[in-house]
Amino acid sequence: MARLLLIVFLGWLVGCGDAPPANEQTDASRKAVTGLKDVAPFPIGGAVSIRKLAGDTALRAIVTTEFSSLTSTNDMKMYSIAAREGQLDFARADSTVAFAEANGMRMFGHALVWHYGLPEYITSKDRAGMEAFLTEYIDTVVTHFRGRVDGWDVVNEVFDTRGGELRATPFYTAMGEDYIELAFRTAHAADPQAKLFINDFGTERDTSKLNALVDLVVRMRQTGVPIHGIGFQWHQQMRDDTAVIRQTLRRAAATGLLLHISELDLIFNTHNDAAGGGVEEISRMTPELLAAQADRYETLARIYRQEVPAPQRYGITFWDFTDRDTWIRGFFDMNDWPTLYDDDLQPKPAYDGFRRGLEER
Ligand code: GLA
């Protein structure tokens, strides 16, 4: 017995010799458990595809460590749920919501009404047909997720790419501006607790578009349309003017609504917002470029904290969030490195920069 105890004791001693010093161990474990979500004074989100997430342990680790909010990249869009006439498919959306719940994350719904990629049976409807379809679709989808989805992008990209005109989507063509109000009222009736957003891009570099957005939101509030927030996609370019970005948030904050940075990435190269419209001026990363991107991410986090009063901060969500998976490369047909994680899913200087912008006091 004494011999056995001695062996156990010696084993413990040897084990101690292998262990890292106590302080290093503490640092390492602290690093392992504190993500962006733990240092941010508001929700930090990531947009994911549940199929990709299911088969990718490293990606899952990033999501569960870093984010407190989840958006589905494509599986909650109309073109996914209503791809086939007369039949709604919730399979992937349900799995995404279940994943968020299992990991204690807020689920954000994106997007109820968006013109892109729709099947012909939807795009060809007349006014009465479109009204009936939108009412039933939004009611069914929002009811399906009632109490489990915290907020929705009710309408996405209702404005033209540039300027302040409403986009001639199939919804607009059939119903004029009325489809926007119908969408918000129907969503609110289906889930009165859900926060309802209008979401768009380019408003941080196009003042006419920002004016039109703010005007529309103010008009909706005045006429009692249930809208609670504005989403800024923020697919930003490194060259965008941070003074204008700050001004944009300040103006939007004056509406008193929730403000969500809903799809953040930070692009080096130039594009014209159209598919295939990229110009690849930079084709490889240098330490200087990575440092500049880190500074820019830090500044963006700081601007959000400084300009958006705490009760209006719905949070910052990253779109794709790894250079490996970024949509920018495929969509604009150019190489780029717009996210916090590199092609091997390692955090870039951008990650540290953004984190600094969250943590500074
Ligand atoms: C827009 C949409 C997103 C996503 C991105 C890129 O920003 O709002 O849902 O589709 O384009 O793919």
Short mmCIF file of C-alpha atoms and ligand atoms in Angstrom, two decimals:
data_model
loop_
_atom_site.label_atom_id
_atom_site.label_comp_id
_atom_site.label_asym_id
_atom_site.label_seq_id
_atom_site.Cartn_x
_atom_site.Cartn_y
_atom_site.Cartn_z
CA MET A 1 0.00 0.00 0.00
CA ALA A 2 2.80 2.41 0.98
CA ARG A 3 4.54 1.54 -2.28
CA LEU A 4 1.38 2.30 -4.24
CA LEU A 5 1.02 5.68 -2.54
CA LEU A 6 4.66 6.47 -3.31
CA ILE A 7 4.13 5.66 -7.00
CA VAL A 8 1.03 7.88 -7.12
CA PHE A 9 2.96 10.68 -5.39
CA LEU A 10 5.89 10.36 -7.81
CA GLY A 11 3.48 10.36 -10.73
CA TRP A 12 1.91 13.55 -9.40
CA LEU A 13 5.35 15.17 -9.06
CA VAL A 14 6.26 14.23 -12.63
CA GLY A 15 2.90 15.58 -13.75
CA CYS A 16 3.65 18.85 -11.98
CA GLY A 17 6.94 19.13 -13.83
CA ASP A 18 5.07 18.93 -17.16
CA ALA A 19 2.54 21.58 -16.24
CA PRO A 20 3.09 25.15 -17.39
CA PRO A 21 3.77 27.73 -14.69
CA ALA A 22 0.64 28.71 -12.84
CA ASN A 23 0.39 32.22 -14.27
CA GLU A 24 0.86 31.03 -17.86
CA GLN A 25 -1.82 28.43 -17.30
CA THR A 26 -4.16 31.11 -16.02
CA ASP A 27 -3.45 33.36 -18.99
CA ALA A 28 -3.95 30.52 -21.43
CA SER A 29 -7.23 29.44 -19.95
CA ARG A 30 -8.44 33.01 -19.72
CA LYS A 31 -7.63 33.51 -23.38
CA ALA A 32 -9.47 30.32 -24.24
CA VAL A 33 -12.72 31.42 -22.66
CA THR A 34 -12.93 35.13 -23.29
CA GLY A 35 -14.09 36.00 -26.75
CA LEU A 36 -15.22 39.26 -28.30
CA LYS A 37 -18.64 38.68 -26.76
CA ASP A 38 -17.14 38.70 -23.27
CA VAL A 39 -15.38 42.03 -23.66
CA ALA A 40 -18.05 43.88 -25.67
CA PRO A 41 -20.69 45.98 -23.93
CA PHE A 42 -23.23 44.89 -26.59
CA PRO A 43 -23.95 41.74 -28.62
CA ILE A 44 -21.34 40.57 -31.12
CA GLY A 45 -22.63 38.41 -33.94
CA GLY A 46 -21.52 36.19 -36.76
CA ALA A 47 -23.34 35.18 -39.92
CA VAL A 48 -23.07 31.47 -40.60
CA SER A 49 -24.24 28.68 -42.84
CA ILE A 50 -25.46 25.79 -40.72
CA ARG A 51 -24.16 23.27 -43.26
CA LYS A 52 -20.67 24.69 -43.05
CA LEU A 53 -20.86 24.89 -39.28
CA ALA A 54 -21.98 21.28 -38.90
CA GLY A 55 -18.85 19.88 -40.54
CA ASP A 56 -16.25 22.31 -39.24
CA THR A 57 -15.04 22.08 -35.64
CA ALA A 58 -12.67 25.04 -35.95
CA LEU A 59 -15.41 27.30 -37.29
CA ARG A 60 -17.76 26.17 -34.53
CA ALA A 61 -15.14 26.98 -31.92
CA ILE A 62 -14.84 30.54 -33.25
CA VAL A 63 -18.60 31.00 -33.27
CA THR A 64 -19.22 29.70 -29.76
CA THR A 65 -16.20 31.46 -28.24
CA GLU A 66 -16.50 34.84 -29.92
CA PHE A 67 -20.16 35.55 -30.68
CA SER A 68 -23.29 36.10 -28.63
CA SER A 69 -25.60 36.59 -31.62
CA LEU A 70 -26.15 34.46 -34.70
CA THR A 71 -27.44 35.33 -38.17
CA SER A 72 -27.98 32.78 -40.91
CA THR A 73 -26.26 33.81 -44.14
CA ASN A 74 -28.87 32.42 -46.52
CA ASP A 75 -31.11 29.84 -44.89
CA MET A 76 -33.71 32.28 -43.54
CA LYS A 77 -34.07 34.20 -46.77
CA MET A 78 -37.25 34.03 -48.81
CA TYR A 79 -35.42 32.34 -51.69
CA SER A 80 -34.47 29.51 -49.33
CA ILE A 81 -37.66 29.09 -47.29
CA ALA A 82 -40.10 29.69 -50.16
CA ALA A 83 -38.08 28.22 -53.02
CA ARG A 84 -40.99 25.98 -54.03
CA GLU A 85 -44.47 27.34 -54.60
CA GLY A 86 -47.02 26.32 -52.00
CA GLN A 87 -44.51 24.80 -49.61
CA LEU A 88 -42.24 26.42 -47.01
CA ASP A 89 -39.02 24.68 -46.05
CA PHE A 90 -37.78 25.48 -42.55
CA ALA A 91 -35.29 22.61 -42.18
CA ARG A 92 -32.02 24.57 -42.25
CA ALA A 93 -33.48 27.62 -40.55
CA ASP A 94 -34.74 25.39 -37.72
CA SER A 95 -31.30 23.79 -37.31
CA THR A 96 -29.69 27.23 -37.17
CA VAL A 97 -32.08 28.46 -34.49
CA ALA A 98 -31.57 25.23 -32.52
CA PHE A 99 -27.79 25.75 -32.70
CA ALA A 100 -28.14 29.31 -31.39
CA GLU A 101 -30.35 28.13 -28.53
CA ALA A 102 -28.06 25.24 -27.62
CA ASN A 103 -25.19 27.71 -27.33
CA GLY A 104 -27.08 30.45 -25.51
CA MET A 105 -26.88 32.86 -28.43
CA ARG A 106 -29.36 35.45 -29.61
CA MET A 107 -30.86 34.49 -32.98
CA PHE A 108 -31.34 37.26 -35.52
CA GLY A 109 -33.60 36.69 -38.52
CA HIS A 110 -32.31 37.78 -41.92
CA ALA A 111 -34.30 38.62 -44.02
CA LEU A 112 -38.07 38.48 -44.52
CA VAL A 113 -38.34 40.56 -47.70
CA TRP A 114 -35.42 40.81 -50.13
CA HIS A 115 -35.64 40.95 -53.91
CA TYR A 116 -32.51 38.93 -54.70
CA GLY A 117 -32.64 35.42 -56.14
CA LEU A 118 -36.42 34.95 -55.98
CA PRO A 119 -38.22 32.26 -57.96
CA GLU A 120 -40.42 33.37 -60.84
CA TYR A 121 -43.67 32.38 -59.13
CA ILE A 122 -43.06 35.24 -56.66
CA THR A 123 -41.64 37.86 -59.00
CA SER A 124 -44.55 37.61 -61.45
CA LYS A 125 -47.35 38.46 -58.99
CA ASP A 126 -49.73 41.40 -59.44
CA ARG A 127 -50.75 43.73 -56.61
CA ALA A 128 -53.42 41.52 -55.07
CA GLY A 129 -51.30 38.40 -55.50
CA MET A 130 -48.24 40.01 -53.97
CA GLU A 131 -50.19 41.42 -51.04
CA ALA A 132 -51.71 38.03 -50.29
CA PHE A 133 -48.38 36.24 -50.67
CA LEU A 134 -46.38 38.65 -48.50
CA THR A 135 -49.02 38.65 -45.77
CA GLU A 136 -49.18 34.89 -45.59
CA TYR A 137 -45.44 34.36 -45.94
CA ILE A 138 -44.41 36.87 -43.27
CA ASP A 139 -47.17 35.77 -40.88
CA THR A 140 -46.23 32.09 -41.23
CA VAL A 141 -42.47 32.59 -40.92
CA VAL A 142 -42.55 35.01 -37.99
CA THR A 143 -45.16 32.90 -36.18
CA HIS A 144 -43.04 29.79 -36.77
CA PHE A 145 -40.11 31.41 -34.93
CA ARG A 146 -42.08 33.49 -32.44
CA GLY A 147 -40.22 33.91 -29.15
CA ARG A 148 -37.08 32.25 -30.57
CA VAL A 149 -35.90 34.88 -33.05
CA ASP A 150 -35.10 38.13 -31.26
CA GLY A 151 -35.33 40.45 -34.23
CA TRP A 152 -35.77 40.48 -38.00
CA ASP A 153 -34.50 42.35 -40.99
CA VAL A 154 -38.05 42.85 -42.22
CA VAL A 155 -36.96 44.51 -45.44
CA ASN A 156 -33.48 44.38 -46.94
CA GLU A 157 -32.09 46.76 -49.57
CA VAL A 158 -35.29 48.65 -50.44
CA PHE A 159 -33.21 51.51 -51.84
CA ASP A 160 -31.29 51.63 -55.09
CA THR A 161 -27.58 50.88 -54.89
CA ARG A 162 -26.88 54.61 -55.02
CA GLY A 163 -29.05 57.65 -54.40
CA GLY A 164 -32.34 57.89 -52.57
CA GLU A 165 -34.86 56.17 -54.85
CA LEU A 166 -36.74 53.08 -53.82
CA ARG A 167 -35.50 50.05 -55.71
CA ALA A 168 -37.80 48.69 -58.42
CA THR A 169 -38.07 45.25 -56.83
CA PRO A 170 -40.89 42.86 -57.76
CA PHE A 171 -42.57 43.93 -54.50
CA TYR A 172 -42.33 47.61 -55.42
CA THR A 173 -43.43 46.99 -58.98
CA ALA A 174 -46.55 45.17 -57.74
CA MET A 175 -47.47 47.30 -54.72
CA GLY A 176 -45.46 50.53 -54.73
CA GLU A 177 -44.11 51.68 -51.38
CA ASP A 178 -47.02 50.03 -49.54
CA TYR A 179 -45.25 46.67 -49.38
CA ILE A 180 -42.85 48.06 -46.78
CA GLU A 181 -45.58 49.05 -44.34
CA LEU A 182 -47.45 45.80 -44.95
CA ALA A 183 -44.30 43.82 -44.14
CA PHE A 184 -43.69 45.59 -40.83
CA ARG A 185 -47.32 45.46 -39.71
CA THR A 186 -47.63 41.77 -40.55
CA ALA A 187 -44.39 40.86 -38.77
CA HIS A 188 -45.39 42.84 -35.70
CA ALA A 189 -48.81 41.19 -35.51
CA ALA A 190 -47.18 37.75 -35.70
CA ASP A 191 -44.62 38.46 -32.95
CA PRO A 192 -45.18 41.69 -31.02
CA GLN A 193 -41.93 41.16 -29.06
CA ALA A 194 -39.64 40.87 -32.09
CA LYS A 195 -37.49 43.88 -32.95
CA LEU A 196 -38.08 44.89 -36.53
CA PHE A 197 -35.34 46.37 -38.72
CA ILE A 198 -34.84 47.97 -42.09
CA ASN A 199 -31.42 46.94 -43.44
CA ASP A 200 -29.33 48.40 -46.25
CA PHE A 201 -25.81 48.97 -47.57
CA GLY A 202 -23.70 51.91 -48.71
CA THR A 203 -25.39 54.47 -46.43
CA GLU A 204 -22.00 55.19 -44.85
CA ARG A 205 -20.64 56.47 -48.16
CA ASP A 206 -23.75 57.90 -49.85
CA THR A 207 -25.47 60.82 -48.15
CA SER A 208 -28.50 60.82 -50.49
CA LYS A 209 -29.14 57.20 -49.63
CA LEU A 210 -28.74 57.89 -45.91
CA ASN A 211 -31.15 60.84 -46.11
CA ALA A 212 -33.74 58.73 -47.88
CA LEU A 213 -33.36 55.96 -45.30
CA VAL A 214 -33.70 58.30 -42.33
CA ASP A 215 -36.66 60.11 -43.96
CA LEU A 216 -38.47 56.83 -44.57
CA VAL A 217 -37.88 55.63 -41.02
CA VAL A 218 -39.07 58.90 -39.52
CA ARG A 219 -42.21 58.86 -41.69
CA MET A 220 -42.92 55.28 -40.64
CA ARG A 221 -42.58 56.16 -36.97
CA GLN A 222 -44.89 59.15 -37.40
CA THR A 223 -47.59 57.02 -38.97
CA GLY A 224 -47.30 54.32 -36.32
CA VAL A 225 -45.60 51.65 -38.41
CA PRO A 226 -43.90 49.24 -35.98
CA ILE A 227 -40.21 49.67 -36.86
CA HIS A 228 -37.62 49.38 -34.10
CA GLY A 229 -34.23 49.50 -35.71
CA ILE A 230 -31.94 50.36 -38.60
CA GLY A 231 -29.41 47.87 -39.94
CA PHE A 232 -26.19 49.08 -41.55
CA GLN A 233 -24.58 46.32 -43.54
CA TRP A 234 -21.17 48.02 -43.49
CA HIS A 235 -19.51 46.06 -46.25
CA GLN A 236 -16.91 48.76 -46.00
CA GLN A 237 -13.92 49.70 -48.06
CA MET A 238 -10.66 50.68 -46.41
CA ARG A 239 -10.81 54.01 -48.21
CA ASP A 240 -14.21 55.02 -46.79
CA ASP A 241 -14.11 58.26 -44.84
CA THR A 242 -14.38 57.57 -41.11
CA ALA A 243 -15.69 61.10 -40.46
CA VAL A 244 -18.66 60.34 -42.73
CA ILE A 245 -19.16 56.95 -41.08
CA ARG A 246 -19.29 58.63 -37.68
CA GLN A 247 -21.73 61.24 -38.94
CA THR A 248 -23.97 58.52 -40.37
CA LEU A 249 -24.26 56.78 -37.02
CA ARG A 250 -24.83 60.07 -35.22
CA ARG A 251 -27.72 60.94 -37.54
CA ALA A 252 -29.22 57.48 -37.26
CA ALA A 253 -28.87 57.52 -33.46
CA ALA A 254 -30.95 60.71 -33.38
CA THR A 255 -33.95 58.65 -34.54
CA GLY A 256 -33.85 56.91 -31.16
CA LEU A 257 -34.04 53.49 -32.84
CA LEU A 258 -31.85 50.44 -32.31
CA LEU A 259 -28.80 50.43 -34.57
CA HIS A 260 -27.36 47.15 -35.83
CA ILE A 261 -24.11 46.87 -37.76
CA SER A 262 -25.44 43.82 -39.49
CA GLU A 263 -22.87 42.50 -42.00
CA LEU A 264 -19.47 43.99 -41.26
CA ASP A 265 -16.39 43.33 -43.36
CA LEU A 266 -13.57 45.63 -44.45
CA ILE A 267 -12.46 45.39 -48.05
CA PHE A 268 -9.05 46.43 -49.44
CA ASN A 269 -9.84 46.42 -53.13
CA THR A 270 -12.36 48.45 -55.07
CA HIS A 271 -15.76 47.34 -56.30
CA ASN A 272 -18.85 48.97 -57.74
CA ASP A 273 -21.38 47.02 -55.64
CA ALA A 274 -22.31 44.83 -58.63
CA ALA A 275 -21.57 41.13 -59.05
CA GLY A 276 -18.19 40.72 -60.76
CA GLY A 277 -17.50 44.44 -60.28
CA GLY A 278 -14.23 44.18 -58.38
CA VAL A 279 -10.92 45.81 -59.30
CA GLU A 280 -8.03 43.98 -57.71
CA GLU A 281 -5.47 46.70 -57.01
CA ILE A 282 -3.97 44.82 -54.08
CA SER A 283 -3.20 41.17 -54.63
CA ARG A 284 -1.29 40.21 -51.50
CA MET A 285 -1.24 41.13 -47.86
CA THR A 286 1.71 42.88 -46.23
CA PRO A 287 2.26 43.49 -42.50
CA GLU A 288 1.56 47.19 -43.15
CA LEU A 289 -1.80 46.49 -44.80
CA LEU A 290 -2.79 44.10 -42.03
CA ALA A 291 -1.87 46.73 -39.43
CA ALA A 292 -3.89 49.38 -41.28
CA GLN A 293 -6.88 47.03 -41.30
CA ALA A 294 -6.44 46.42 -37.57
CA ASP A 295 -6.44 50.18 -36.93
CA ARG A 296 -9.56 50.58 -39.03
CA TYR A 297 -11.42 47.79 -37.21
CA GLU A 298 -10.41 49.39 -33.90
CA THR A 299 -11.74 52.76 -35.09
CA LEU A 300 -15.05 51.26 -36.24
CA ALA A 301 -15.64 49.57 -32.87
CA ARG A 302 -14.82 52.84 -31.14
CA ILE A 303 -17.12 54.91 -33.39
CA TYR A 304 -20.01 52.55 -32.66
CA ARG A 305 -19.40 52.81 -28.92
CA GLN A 306 -19.03 56.56 -29.01
CA GLU A 307 -21.96 57.41 -31.26
CA VAL A 308 -24.60 54.88 -30.32
CA PRO A 309 -26.14 55.33 -26.85
CA ALA A 310 -26.09 52.09 -24.86
CA PRO A 311 -29.87 51.38 -25.05
CA GLN A 312 -29.75 51.67 -28.86
CA ARG A 313 -26.86 49.23 -29.39
CA TYR A 314 -28.27 46.12 -31.02
CA GLY A 315 -24.69 45.07 -31.70
CA ILE A 316 -22.15 44.39 -34.42
CA THR A 317 -22.42 41.32 -36.65
CA PHE A 318 -19.64 40.05 -38.93
CA TRP A 319 -20.51 38.57 -42.30
CA ASP A 320 -18.69 35.25 -42.93
CA PHE A 321 -15.83 36.52 -40.66
CA THR A 322 -13.03 34.40 -42.16
CA ASP A 323 -11.00 35.26 -45.27
CA ARG A 324 -11.43 31.61 -46.24
CA ASP A 325 -15.22 31.92 -46.44
CA THR A 326 -15.73 35.57 -47.32
CA TRP A 327 -18.40 36.26 -49.94
CA ILE A 328 -16.36 39.24 -51.23
CA ARG A 329 -13.97 37.11 -53.30
CA GLY A 330 -16.65 35.19 -55.17
CA PHE A 331 -19.19 37.96 -55.56
CA PHE A 332 -16.87 40.70 -56.79
CA ASP A 333 -14.53 38.26 -58.53
CA MET A 334 -11.33 39.50 -56.91
CA ASN A 335 -9.03 38.42 -54.16
CA ASP A 336 -9.42 40.16 -50.81
CA TRP A 337 -8.89 39.75 -47.07
CA PRO A 338 -11.77 41.61 -45.44
CA THR A 339 -12.36 39.71 -42.18
CA LEU A 340 -10.95 39.07 -38.70
CA TYR A 341 -9.66 35.54 -39.44
CA ASP A 342 -7.23 34.44 -42.14
CA ASP A 343 -7.52 31.58 -44.63
CA ASP A 344 -6.38 29.11 -41.96
CA LEU A 345 -8.95 30.45 -39.49
CA GLN A 346 -6.28 32.12 -37.35
CA PRO A 347 -7.07 35.53 -35.85
CA LYS A 348 -5.47 38.39 -37.80
CA PRO A 349 -4.19 41.71 -36.46
CA ALA A 350 -7.72 42.88 -37.40
CA TYR A 351 -9.08 40.70 -34.60
CA ASP A 352 -6.82 42.35 -32.01
CA GLY A 353 -7.62 45.78 -33.40
CA PHE A 354 -11.36 45.27 -33.18
CA ARG A 355 -10.99 43.83 -29.70
CA ARG A 356 -8.95 46.86 -28.61
CA GLY A 357 -11.71 49.11 -29.89
CA LEU A 358 -14.22 47.19 -27.75
CA GLU A 359 -12.10 47.03 -24.61
CA GLU A 360 -10.67 50.53 -24.31
CA ARG A 361 -12.18 52.58 -21.52
C1 GLA B 1 -26.22 41.45 -48.94
C2 GLA B 1 -27.29 40.70 -48.16
C3 GLA B 1 -26.69 39.54 -47.40
C4 GLA B 1 -25.69 38.77 -48.21
C5 GLA B 1 -24.66 39.71 -48.73
C6 GLA B 1 -23.57 39.00 -49.47
O1 GLA B 1 -25.48 42.28 -48.15
O2 GLA B 1 -27.99 41.48 -47.26
O3 GLA B 1 -27.73 38.68 -47.03
O4 GLA B 1 -26.34 38.09 -49.25
O5 GLA B 1 -25.33 40.62 -49.59
O6 GLA B 1 -23.87 37.78 -49.99
#
